[in-house]
PDB file of C-alpha atoms and ligand atoms in Angstrom:
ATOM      1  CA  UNK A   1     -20.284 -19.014 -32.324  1.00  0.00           C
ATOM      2  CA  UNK A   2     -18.812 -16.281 -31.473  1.00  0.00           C
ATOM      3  CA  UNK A   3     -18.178 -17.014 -28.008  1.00  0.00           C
ATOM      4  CA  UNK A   4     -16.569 -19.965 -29.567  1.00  0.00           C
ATOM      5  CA  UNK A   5     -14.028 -17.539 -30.978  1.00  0.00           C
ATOM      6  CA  UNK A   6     -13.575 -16.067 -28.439  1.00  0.00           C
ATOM      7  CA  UNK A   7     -12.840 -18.826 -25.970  1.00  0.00           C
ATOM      8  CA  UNK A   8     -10.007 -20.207 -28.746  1.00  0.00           C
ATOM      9  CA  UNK A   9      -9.003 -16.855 -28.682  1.00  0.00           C
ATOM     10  CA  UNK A  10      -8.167 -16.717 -25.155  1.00  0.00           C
ATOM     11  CA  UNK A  11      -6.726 -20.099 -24.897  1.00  0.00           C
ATOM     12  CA  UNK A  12      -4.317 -19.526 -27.787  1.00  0.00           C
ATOM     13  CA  UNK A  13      -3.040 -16.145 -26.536  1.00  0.00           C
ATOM     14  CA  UNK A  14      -2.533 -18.204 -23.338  1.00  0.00           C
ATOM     15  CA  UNK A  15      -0.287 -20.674 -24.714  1.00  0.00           C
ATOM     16  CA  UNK A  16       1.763 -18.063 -27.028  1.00  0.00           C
ATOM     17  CA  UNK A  17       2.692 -16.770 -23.404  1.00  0.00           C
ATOM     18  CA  UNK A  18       3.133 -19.599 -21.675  1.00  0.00           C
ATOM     19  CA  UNK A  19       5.516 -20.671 -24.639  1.00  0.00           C
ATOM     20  CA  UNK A  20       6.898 -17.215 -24.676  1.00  0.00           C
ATOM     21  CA  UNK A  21       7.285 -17.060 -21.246  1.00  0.00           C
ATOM     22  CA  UNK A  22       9.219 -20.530 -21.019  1.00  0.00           C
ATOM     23  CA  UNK A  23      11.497 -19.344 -23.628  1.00  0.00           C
ATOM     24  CA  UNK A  24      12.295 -16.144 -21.785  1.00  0.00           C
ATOM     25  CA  UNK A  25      12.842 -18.115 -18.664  1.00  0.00           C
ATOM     26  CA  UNK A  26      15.309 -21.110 -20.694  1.00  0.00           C
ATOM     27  CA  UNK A  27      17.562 -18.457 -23.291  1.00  0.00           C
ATOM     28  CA  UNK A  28      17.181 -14.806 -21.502  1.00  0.00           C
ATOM     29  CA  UNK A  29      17.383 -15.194 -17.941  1.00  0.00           C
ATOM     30  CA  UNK A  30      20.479 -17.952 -18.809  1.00  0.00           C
ATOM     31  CA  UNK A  31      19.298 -19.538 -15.013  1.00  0.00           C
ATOM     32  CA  UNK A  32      19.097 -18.705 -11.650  1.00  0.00           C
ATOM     33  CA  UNK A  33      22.196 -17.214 -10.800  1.00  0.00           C
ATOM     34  CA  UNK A  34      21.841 -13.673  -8.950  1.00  0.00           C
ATOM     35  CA  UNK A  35      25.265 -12.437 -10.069  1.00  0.00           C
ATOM     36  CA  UNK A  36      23.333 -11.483 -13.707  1.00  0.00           C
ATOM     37  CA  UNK A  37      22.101  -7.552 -14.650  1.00  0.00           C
ATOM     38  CA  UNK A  38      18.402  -7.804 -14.992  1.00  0.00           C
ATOM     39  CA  UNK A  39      17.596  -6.662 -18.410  1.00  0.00           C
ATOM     40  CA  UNK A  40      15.560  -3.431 -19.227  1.00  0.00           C
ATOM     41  CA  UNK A  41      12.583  -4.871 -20.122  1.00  0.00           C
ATOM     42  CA  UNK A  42      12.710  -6.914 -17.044  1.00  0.00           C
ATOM     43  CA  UNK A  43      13.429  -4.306 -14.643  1.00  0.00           C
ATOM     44  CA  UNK A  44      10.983  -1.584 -16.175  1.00  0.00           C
ATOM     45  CA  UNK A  45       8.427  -4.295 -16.413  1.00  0.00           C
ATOM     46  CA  UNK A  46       9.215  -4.858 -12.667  1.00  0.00           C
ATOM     47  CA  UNK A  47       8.987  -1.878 -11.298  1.00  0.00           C
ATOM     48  CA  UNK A  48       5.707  -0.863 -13.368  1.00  0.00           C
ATOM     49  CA  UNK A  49       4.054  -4.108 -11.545  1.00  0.00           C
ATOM     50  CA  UNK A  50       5.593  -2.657  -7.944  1.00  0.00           C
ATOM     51  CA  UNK A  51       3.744   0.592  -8.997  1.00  0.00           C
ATOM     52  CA  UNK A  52       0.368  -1.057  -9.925  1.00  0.00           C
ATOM     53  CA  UNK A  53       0.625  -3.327  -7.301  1.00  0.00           C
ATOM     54  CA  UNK A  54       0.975  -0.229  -4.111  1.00  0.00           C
ATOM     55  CA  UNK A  55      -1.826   1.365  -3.352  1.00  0.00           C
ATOM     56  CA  UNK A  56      -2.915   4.543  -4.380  1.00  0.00           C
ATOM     57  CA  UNK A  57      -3.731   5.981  -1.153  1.00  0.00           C
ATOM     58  CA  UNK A  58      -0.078   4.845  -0.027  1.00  0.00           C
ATOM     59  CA  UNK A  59       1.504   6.477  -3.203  1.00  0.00           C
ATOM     60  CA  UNK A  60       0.274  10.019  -2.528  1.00  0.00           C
ATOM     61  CA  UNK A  61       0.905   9.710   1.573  1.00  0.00           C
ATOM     62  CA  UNK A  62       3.029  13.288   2.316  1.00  0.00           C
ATOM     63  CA  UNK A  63       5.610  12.407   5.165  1.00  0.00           C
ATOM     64  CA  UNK A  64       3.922  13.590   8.668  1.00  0.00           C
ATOM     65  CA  UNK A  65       7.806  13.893  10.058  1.00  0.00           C
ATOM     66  CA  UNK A  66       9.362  17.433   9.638  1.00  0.00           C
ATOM     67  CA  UNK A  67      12.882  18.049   8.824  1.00  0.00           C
ATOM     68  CA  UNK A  68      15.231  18.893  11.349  1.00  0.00           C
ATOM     69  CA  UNK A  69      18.661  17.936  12.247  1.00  0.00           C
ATOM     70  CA  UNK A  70      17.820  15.569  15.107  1.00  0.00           C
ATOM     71  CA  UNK A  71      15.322  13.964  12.636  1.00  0.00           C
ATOM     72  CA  UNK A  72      18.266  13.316   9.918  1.00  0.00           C
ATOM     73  CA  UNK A  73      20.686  12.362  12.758  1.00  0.00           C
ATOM     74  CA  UNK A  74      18.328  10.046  13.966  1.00  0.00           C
ATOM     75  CA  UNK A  75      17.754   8.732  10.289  1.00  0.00           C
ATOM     76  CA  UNK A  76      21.526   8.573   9.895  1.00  0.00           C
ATOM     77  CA  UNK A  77      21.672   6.196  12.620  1.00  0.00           C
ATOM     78  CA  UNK A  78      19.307   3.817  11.663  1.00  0.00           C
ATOM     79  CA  UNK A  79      20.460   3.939   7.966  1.00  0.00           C
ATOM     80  CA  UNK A  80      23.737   2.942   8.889  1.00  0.00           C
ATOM     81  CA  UNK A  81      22.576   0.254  11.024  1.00  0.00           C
ATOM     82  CA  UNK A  82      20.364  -1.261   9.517  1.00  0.00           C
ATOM     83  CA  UNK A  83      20.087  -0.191   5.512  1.00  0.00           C
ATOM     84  CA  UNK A  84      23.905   0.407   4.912  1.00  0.00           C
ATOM     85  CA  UNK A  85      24.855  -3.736   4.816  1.00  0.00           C
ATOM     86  CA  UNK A  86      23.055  -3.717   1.121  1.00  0.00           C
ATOM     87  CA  UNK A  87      22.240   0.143   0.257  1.00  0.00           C
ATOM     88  CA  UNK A  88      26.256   1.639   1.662  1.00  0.00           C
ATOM     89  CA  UNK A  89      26.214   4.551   3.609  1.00  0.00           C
ATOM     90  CA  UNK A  90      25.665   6.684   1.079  1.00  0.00           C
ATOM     91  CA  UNK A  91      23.005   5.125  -0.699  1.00  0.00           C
ATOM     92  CA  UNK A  92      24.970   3.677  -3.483  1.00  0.00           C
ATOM     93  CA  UNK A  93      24.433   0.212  -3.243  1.00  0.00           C
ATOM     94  CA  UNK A  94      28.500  -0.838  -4.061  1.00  0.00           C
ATOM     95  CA  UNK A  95      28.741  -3.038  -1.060  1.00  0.00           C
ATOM     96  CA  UNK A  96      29.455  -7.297  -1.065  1.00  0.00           C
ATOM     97  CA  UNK A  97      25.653  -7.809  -0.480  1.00  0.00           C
ATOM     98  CA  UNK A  98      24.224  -4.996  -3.196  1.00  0.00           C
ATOM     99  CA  UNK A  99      26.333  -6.677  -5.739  1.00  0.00           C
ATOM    100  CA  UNK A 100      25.529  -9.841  -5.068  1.00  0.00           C
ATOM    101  CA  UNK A 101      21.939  -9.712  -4.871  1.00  0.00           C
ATOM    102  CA  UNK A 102      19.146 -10.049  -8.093  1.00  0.00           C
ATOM    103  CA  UNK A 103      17.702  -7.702  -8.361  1.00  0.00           C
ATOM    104  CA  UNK A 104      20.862  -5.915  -7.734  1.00  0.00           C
ATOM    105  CA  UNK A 105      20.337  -2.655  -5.077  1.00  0.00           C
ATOM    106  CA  UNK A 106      19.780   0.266  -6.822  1.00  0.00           C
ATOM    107  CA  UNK A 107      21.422   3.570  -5.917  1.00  0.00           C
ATOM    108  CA  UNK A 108      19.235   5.006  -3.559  1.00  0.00           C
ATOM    109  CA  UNK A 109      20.609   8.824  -4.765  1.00  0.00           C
ATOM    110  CA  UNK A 110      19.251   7.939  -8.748  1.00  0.00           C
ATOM    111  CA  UNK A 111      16.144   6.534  -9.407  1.00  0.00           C
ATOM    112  CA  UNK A 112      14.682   6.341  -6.328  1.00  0.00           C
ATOM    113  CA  UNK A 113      14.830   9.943  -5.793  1.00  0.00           C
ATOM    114  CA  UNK A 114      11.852   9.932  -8.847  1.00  0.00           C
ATOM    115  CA  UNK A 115       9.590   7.919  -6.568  1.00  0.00           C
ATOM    116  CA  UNK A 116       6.952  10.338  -4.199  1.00  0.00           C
ATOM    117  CA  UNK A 117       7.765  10.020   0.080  1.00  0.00           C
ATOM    118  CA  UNK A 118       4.870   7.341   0.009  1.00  0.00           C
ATOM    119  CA  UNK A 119       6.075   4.881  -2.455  1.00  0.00           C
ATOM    120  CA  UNK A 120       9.363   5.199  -0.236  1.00  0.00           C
ATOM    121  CA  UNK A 121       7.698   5.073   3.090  1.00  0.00           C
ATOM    122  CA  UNK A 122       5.513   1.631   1.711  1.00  0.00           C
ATOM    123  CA  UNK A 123       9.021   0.077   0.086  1.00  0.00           C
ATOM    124  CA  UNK A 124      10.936   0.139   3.550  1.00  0.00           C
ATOM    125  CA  UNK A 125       7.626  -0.934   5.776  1.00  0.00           C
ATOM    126  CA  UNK A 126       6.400  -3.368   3.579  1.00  0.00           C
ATOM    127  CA  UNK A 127       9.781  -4.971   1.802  1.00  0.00           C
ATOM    128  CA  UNK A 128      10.168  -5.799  -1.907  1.00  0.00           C
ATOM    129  CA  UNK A 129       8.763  -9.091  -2.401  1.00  0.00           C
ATOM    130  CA  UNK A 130      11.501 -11.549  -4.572  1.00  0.00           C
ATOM    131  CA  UNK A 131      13.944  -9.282  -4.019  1.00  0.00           C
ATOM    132  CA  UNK A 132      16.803  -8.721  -1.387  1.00  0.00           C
ATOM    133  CA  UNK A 133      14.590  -5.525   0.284  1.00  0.00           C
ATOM    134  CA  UNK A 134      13.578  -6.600   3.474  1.00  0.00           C
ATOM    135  CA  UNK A 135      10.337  -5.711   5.250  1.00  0.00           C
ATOM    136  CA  UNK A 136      10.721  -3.025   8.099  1.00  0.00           C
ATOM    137  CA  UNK A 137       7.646  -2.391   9.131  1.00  0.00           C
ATOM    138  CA  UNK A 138       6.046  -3.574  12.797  1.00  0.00           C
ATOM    139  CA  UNK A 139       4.414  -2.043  15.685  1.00  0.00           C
ATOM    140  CA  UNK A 140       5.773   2.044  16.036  1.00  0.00           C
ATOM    141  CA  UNK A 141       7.667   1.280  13.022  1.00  0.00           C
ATOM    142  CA  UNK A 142       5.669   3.786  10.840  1.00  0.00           C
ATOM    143  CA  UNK A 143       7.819   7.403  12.594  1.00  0.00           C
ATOM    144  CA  UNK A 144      11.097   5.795  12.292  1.00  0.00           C
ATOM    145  CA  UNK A 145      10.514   4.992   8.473  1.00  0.00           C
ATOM    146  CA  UNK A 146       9.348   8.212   7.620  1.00  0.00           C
ATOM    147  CA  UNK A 147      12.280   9.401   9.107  1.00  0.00           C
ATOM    148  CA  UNK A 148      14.405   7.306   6.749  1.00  0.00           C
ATOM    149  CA  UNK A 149      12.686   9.003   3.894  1.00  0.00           C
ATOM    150  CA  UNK A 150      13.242  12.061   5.186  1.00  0.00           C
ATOM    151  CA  UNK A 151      17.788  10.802   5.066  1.00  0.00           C
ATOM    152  CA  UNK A 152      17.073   9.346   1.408  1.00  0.00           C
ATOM    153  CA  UNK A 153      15.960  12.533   0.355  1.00  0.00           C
ATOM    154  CA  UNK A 154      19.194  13.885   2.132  1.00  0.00           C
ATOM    155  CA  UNK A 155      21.322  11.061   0.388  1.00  0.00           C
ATOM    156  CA  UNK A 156      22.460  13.127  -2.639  1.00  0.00           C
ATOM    157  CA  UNK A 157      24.035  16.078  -1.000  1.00  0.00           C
ATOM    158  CA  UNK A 158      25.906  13.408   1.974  1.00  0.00           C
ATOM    159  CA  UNK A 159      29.017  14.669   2.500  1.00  0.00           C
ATOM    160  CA  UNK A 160      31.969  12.594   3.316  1.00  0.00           C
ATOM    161  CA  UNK A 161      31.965  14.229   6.832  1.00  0.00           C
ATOM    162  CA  UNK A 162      28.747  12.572   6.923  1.00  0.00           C
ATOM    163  CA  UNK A 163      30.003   9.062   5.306  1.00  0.00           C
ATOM    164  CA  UNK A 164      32.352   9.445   7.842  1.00  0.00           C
ATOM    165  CA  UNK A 165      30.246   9.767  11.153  1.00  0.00           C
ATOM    166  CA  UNK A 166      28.228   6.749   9.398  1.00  0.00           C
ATOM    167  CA  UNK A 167      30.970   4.129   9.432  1.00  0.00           C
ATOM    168  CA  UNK A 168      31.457   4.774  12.974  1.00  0.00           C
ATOM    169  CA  UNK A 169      27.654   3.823  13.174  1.00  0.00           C
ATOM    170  CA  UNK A 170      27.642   0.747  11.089  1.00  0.00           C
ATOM    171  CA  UNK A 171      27.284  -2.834  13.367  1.00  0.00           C
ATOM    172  CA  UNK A 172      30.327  -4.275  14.516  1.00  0.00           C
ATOM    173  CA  UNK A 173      31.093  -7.641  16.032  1.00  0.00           C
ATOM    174  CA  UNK A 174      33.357  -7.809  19.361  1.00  0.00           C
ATOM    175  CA  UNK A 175      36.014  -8.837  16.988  1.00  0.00           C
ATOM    176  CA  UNK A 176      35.918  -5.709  15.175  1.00  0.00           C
ATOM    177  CA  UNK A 177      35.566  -3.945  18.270  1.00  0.00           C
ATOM    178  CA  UNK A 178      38.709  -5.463  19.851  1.00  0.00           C
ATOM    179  CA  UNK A 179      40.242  -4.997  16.621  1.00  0.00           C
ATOM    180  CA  UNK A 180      39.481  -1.076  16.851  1.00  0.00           C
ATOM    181  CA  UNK A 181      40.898  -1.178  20.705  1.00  0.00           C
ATOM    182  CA  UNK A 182      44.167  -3.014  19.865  1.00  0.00           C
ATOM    183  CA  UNK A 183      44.652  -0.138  17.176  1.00  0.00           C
ATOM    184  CA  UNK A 184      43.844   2.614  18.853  1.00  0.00           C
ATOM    185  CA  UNK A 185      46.634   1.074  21.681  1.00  0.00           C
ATOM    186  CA  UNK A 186      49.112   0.584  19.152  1.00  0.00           C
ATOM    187  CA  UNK A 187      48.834   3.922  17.380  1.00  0.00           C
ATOM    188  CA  UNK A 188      48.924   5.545  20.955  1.00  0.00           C
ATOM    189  CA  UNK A 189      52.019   3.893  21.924  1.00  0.00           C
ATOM    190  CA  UNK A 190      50.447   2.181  24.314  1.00  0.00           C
ATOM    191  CA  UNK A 191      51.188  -1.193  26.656  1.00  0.00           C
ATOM    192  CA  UNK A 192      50.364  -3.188  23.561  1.00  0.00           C
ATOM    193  CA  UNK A 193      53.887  -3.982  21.773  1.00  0.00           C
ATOM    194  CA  UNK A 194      52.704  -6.641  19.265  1.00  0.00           C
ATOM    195  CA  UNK A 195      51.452  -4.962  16.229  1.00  0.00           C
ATOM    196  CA  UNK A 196      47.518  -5.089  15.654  1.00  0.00           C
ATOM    197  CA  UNK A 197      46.560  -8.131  13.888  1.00  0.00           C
ATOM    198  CA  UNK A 198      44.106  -7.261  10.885  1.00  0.00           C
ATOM    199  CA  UNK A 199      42.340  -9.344   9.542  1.00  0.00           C
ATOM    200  CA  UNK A 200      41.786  -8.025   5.951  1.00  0.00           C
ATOM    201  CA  UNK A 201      39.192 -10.216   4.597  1.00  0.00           C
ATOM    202  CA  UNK A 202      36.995  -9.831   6.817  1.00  0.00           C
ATOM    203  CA  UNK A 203      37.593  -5.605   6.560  1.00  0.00           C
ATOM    204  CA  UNK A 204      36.402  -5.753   3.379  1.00  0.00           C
ATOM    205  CA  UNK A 205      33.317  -7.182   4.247  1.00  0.00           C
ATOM    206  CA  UNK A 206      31.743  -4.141   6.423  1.00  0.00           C
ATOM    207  CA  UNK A 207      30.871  -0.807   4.594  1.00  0.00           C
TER     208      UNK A 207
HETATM  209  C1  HEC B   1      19.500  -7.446   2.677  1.00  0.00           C
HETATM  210  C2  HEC B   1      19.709  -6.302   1.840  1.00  0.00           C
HETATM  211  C3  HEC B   1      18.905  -5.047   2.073  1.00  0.00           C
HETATM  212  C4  HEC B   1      18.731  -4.343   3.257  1.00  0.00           C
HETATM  213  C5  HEC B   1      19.283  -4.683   4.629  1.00  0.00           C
HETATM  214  C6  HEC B   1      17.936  -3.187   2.916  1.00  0.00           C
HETATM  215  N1  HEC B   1      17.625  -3.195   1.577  1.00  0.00           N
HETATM  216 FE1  HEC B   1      16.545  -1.773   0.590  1.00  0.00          FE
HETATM  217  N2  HEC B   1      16.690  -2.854  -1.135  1.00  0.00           N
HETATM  218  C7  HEC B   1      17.384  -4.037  -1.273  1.00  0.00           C
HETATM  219  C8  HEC B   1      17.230  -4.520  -2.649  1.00  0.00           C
HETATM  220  C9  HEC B   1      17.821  -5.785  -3.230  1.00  0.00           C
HETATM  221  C10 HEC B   1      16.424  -3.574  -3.314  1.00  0.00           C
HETATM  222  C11 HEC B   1      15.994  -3.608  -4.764  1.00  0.00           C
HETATM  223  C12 HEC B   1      14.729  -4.376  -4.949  1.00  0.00           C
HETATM  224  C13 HEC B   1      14.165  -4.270  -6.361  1.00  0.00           C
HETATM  225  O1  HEC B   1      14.723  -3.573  -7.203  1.00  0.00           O
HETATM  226  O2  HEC B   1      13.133  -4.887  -6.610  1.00  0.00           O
HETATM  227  C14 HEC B   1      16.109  -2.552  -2.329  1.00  0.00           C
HETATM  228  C15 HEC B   1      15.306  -1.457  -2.595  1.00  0.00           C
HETATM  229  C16 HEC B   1      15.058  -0.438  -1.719  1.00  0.00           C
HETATM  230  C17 HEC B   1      14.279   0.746  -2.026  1.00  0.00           C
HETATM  231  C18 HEC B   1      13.595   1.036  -3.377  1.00  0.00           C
HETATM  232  C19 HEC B   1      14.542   1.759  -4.272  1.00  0.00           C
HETATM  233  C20 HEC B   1      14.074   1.912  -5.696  1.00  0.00           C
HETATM  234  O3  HEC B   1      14.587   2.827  -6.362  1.00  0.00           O
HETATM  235  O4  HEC B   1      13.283   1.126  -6.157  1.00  0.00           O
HETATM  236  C21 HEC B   1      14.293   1.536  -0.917  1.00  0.00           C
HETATM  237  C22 HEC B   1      13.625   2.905  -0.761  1.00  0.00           C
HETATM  238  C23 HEC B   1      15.063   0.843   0.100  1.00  0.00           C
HETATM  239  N3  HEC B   1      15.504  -0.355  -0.428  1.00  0.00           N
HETATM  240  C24 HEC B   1      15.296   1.328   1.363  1.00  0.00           C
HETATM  241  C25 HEC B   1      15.912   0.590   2.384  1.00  0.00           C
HETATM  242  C26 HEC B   1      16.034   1.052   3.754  1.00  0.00           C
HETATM  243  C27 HEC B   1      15.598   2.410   4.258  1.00  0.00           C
HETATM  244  C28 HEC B   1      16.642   0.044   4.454  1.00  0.00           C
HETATM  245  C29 HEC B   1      16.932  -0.030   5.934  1.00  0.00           C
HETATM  246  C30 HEC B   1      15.849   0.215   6.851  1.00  0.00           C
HETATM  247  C31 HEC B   1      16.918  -1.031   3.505  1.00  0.00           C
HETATM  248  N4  HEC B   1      16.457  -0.658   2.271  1.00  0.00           N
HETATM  249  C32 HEC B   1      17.554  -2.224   3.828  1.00  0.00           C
HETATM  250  C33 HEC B   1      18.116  -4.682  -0.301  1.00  0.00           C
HETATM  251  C34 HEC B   1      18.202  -4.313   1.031  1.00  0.00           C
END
């Protein structure tokens, strides 16, 4: 009998949240487009789950990589490279892809500054699944991303010297590069007499 109850218990608490759960999905989440702002409950409930879901050993990991200005300029350089297309060089996520993206990118300087070197160190090796957040990790990955901890921890005191030196770091096509070149000729007076040709759409693109 009462494992009766229990049983009907079970399977009608299962169909409240199936039925609530379809009803989130149909009026809250109004579709699938990735241009809307998660809601609170959705995000806090996401990022508990990311918690639960890492282990605990990787959590309390302390970063084996000591500071030091090669290790930041180092950092710097793969941030820019590879991070700064979604996160922006410094770290606040206002770039065409961060926007763009659902979950959008968070600002690396805010809330992510409350999360240990571990949690970090797991996020950029192992990727946030359903989200934009690639996975880094591979073979001799592990010293380079604990170096990138090491810059995210920097991130709130960048200064724009540093922003600077960063976009000169960021990828660039051969178009942007011969862009750059026909610029630099121009400005110097040089052989080049037609004035640079920018092309402004696609400047907006790289930050
Ligand atoms: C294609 C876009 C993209 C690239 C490239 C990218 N990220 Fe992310 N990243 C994201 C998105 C989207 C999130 C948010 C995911 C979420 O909230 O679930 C994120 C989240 C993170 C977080 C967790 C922040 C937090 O507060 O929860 C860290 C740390 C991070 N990224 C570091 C990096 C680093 C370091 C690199 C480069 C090696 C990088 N990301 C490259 C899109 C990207």
């Amino acid at each position: 009998m009462q494992k009766r109850t229990i049983i009907l218990g079970t399977a009608i608490a299962a169909l409240l949240l199936a039925v609530g759960a379809f009803l989130y999905m149909k009026y809250a989440m109004r579709g699938f487009s990735a241009r809307a702002e998660p809601s609170h409950v959705e995000a806090m409930l996401a990022v508990y789950a990311r918690s639960t879901a890492m282990p605990s050993s990787a959590k309390g990991t302390t970063n084996p990589v000591a500071d030091s200005p090669e290790v930041e300029h180092d950092a710097m350089a793969h941030f820019a490279d590879h991070c700064a297309v979604c996160h922006a060089n410094n770290g606040s996520g206002d770039t065409m892809f961060g926007r763009g993206l659902y979950p959008k990118v968070p600002d690396l300087r805010a809330r992510t500054q409350t999360l240990t070197d571990g949690e970090i160190f797991y996020i950029i090796e192992n990727g946030i699944r359903m989200s934009g957040m690639p996975a880094f990790g591979g073979q001799d990955s592990a010293e380079d991303s604990w170096k990138l901890v090491r810059f995210i921890r920097h991130l709130p005191q960048l200064t724009s010297a540093d922003a600077q030196q960063m976009e000169t770091m960021n990828p660039k096509t051969p178009a942007d590069m011969e862009e750059e070149k026909e610029e630099e000729e121009f400005l110097n007076g040089g052989s080049n007499d037609a004035a640079p040709h920018t092309n402004h759409s696609r400047k907006g693109h790289h930050q």
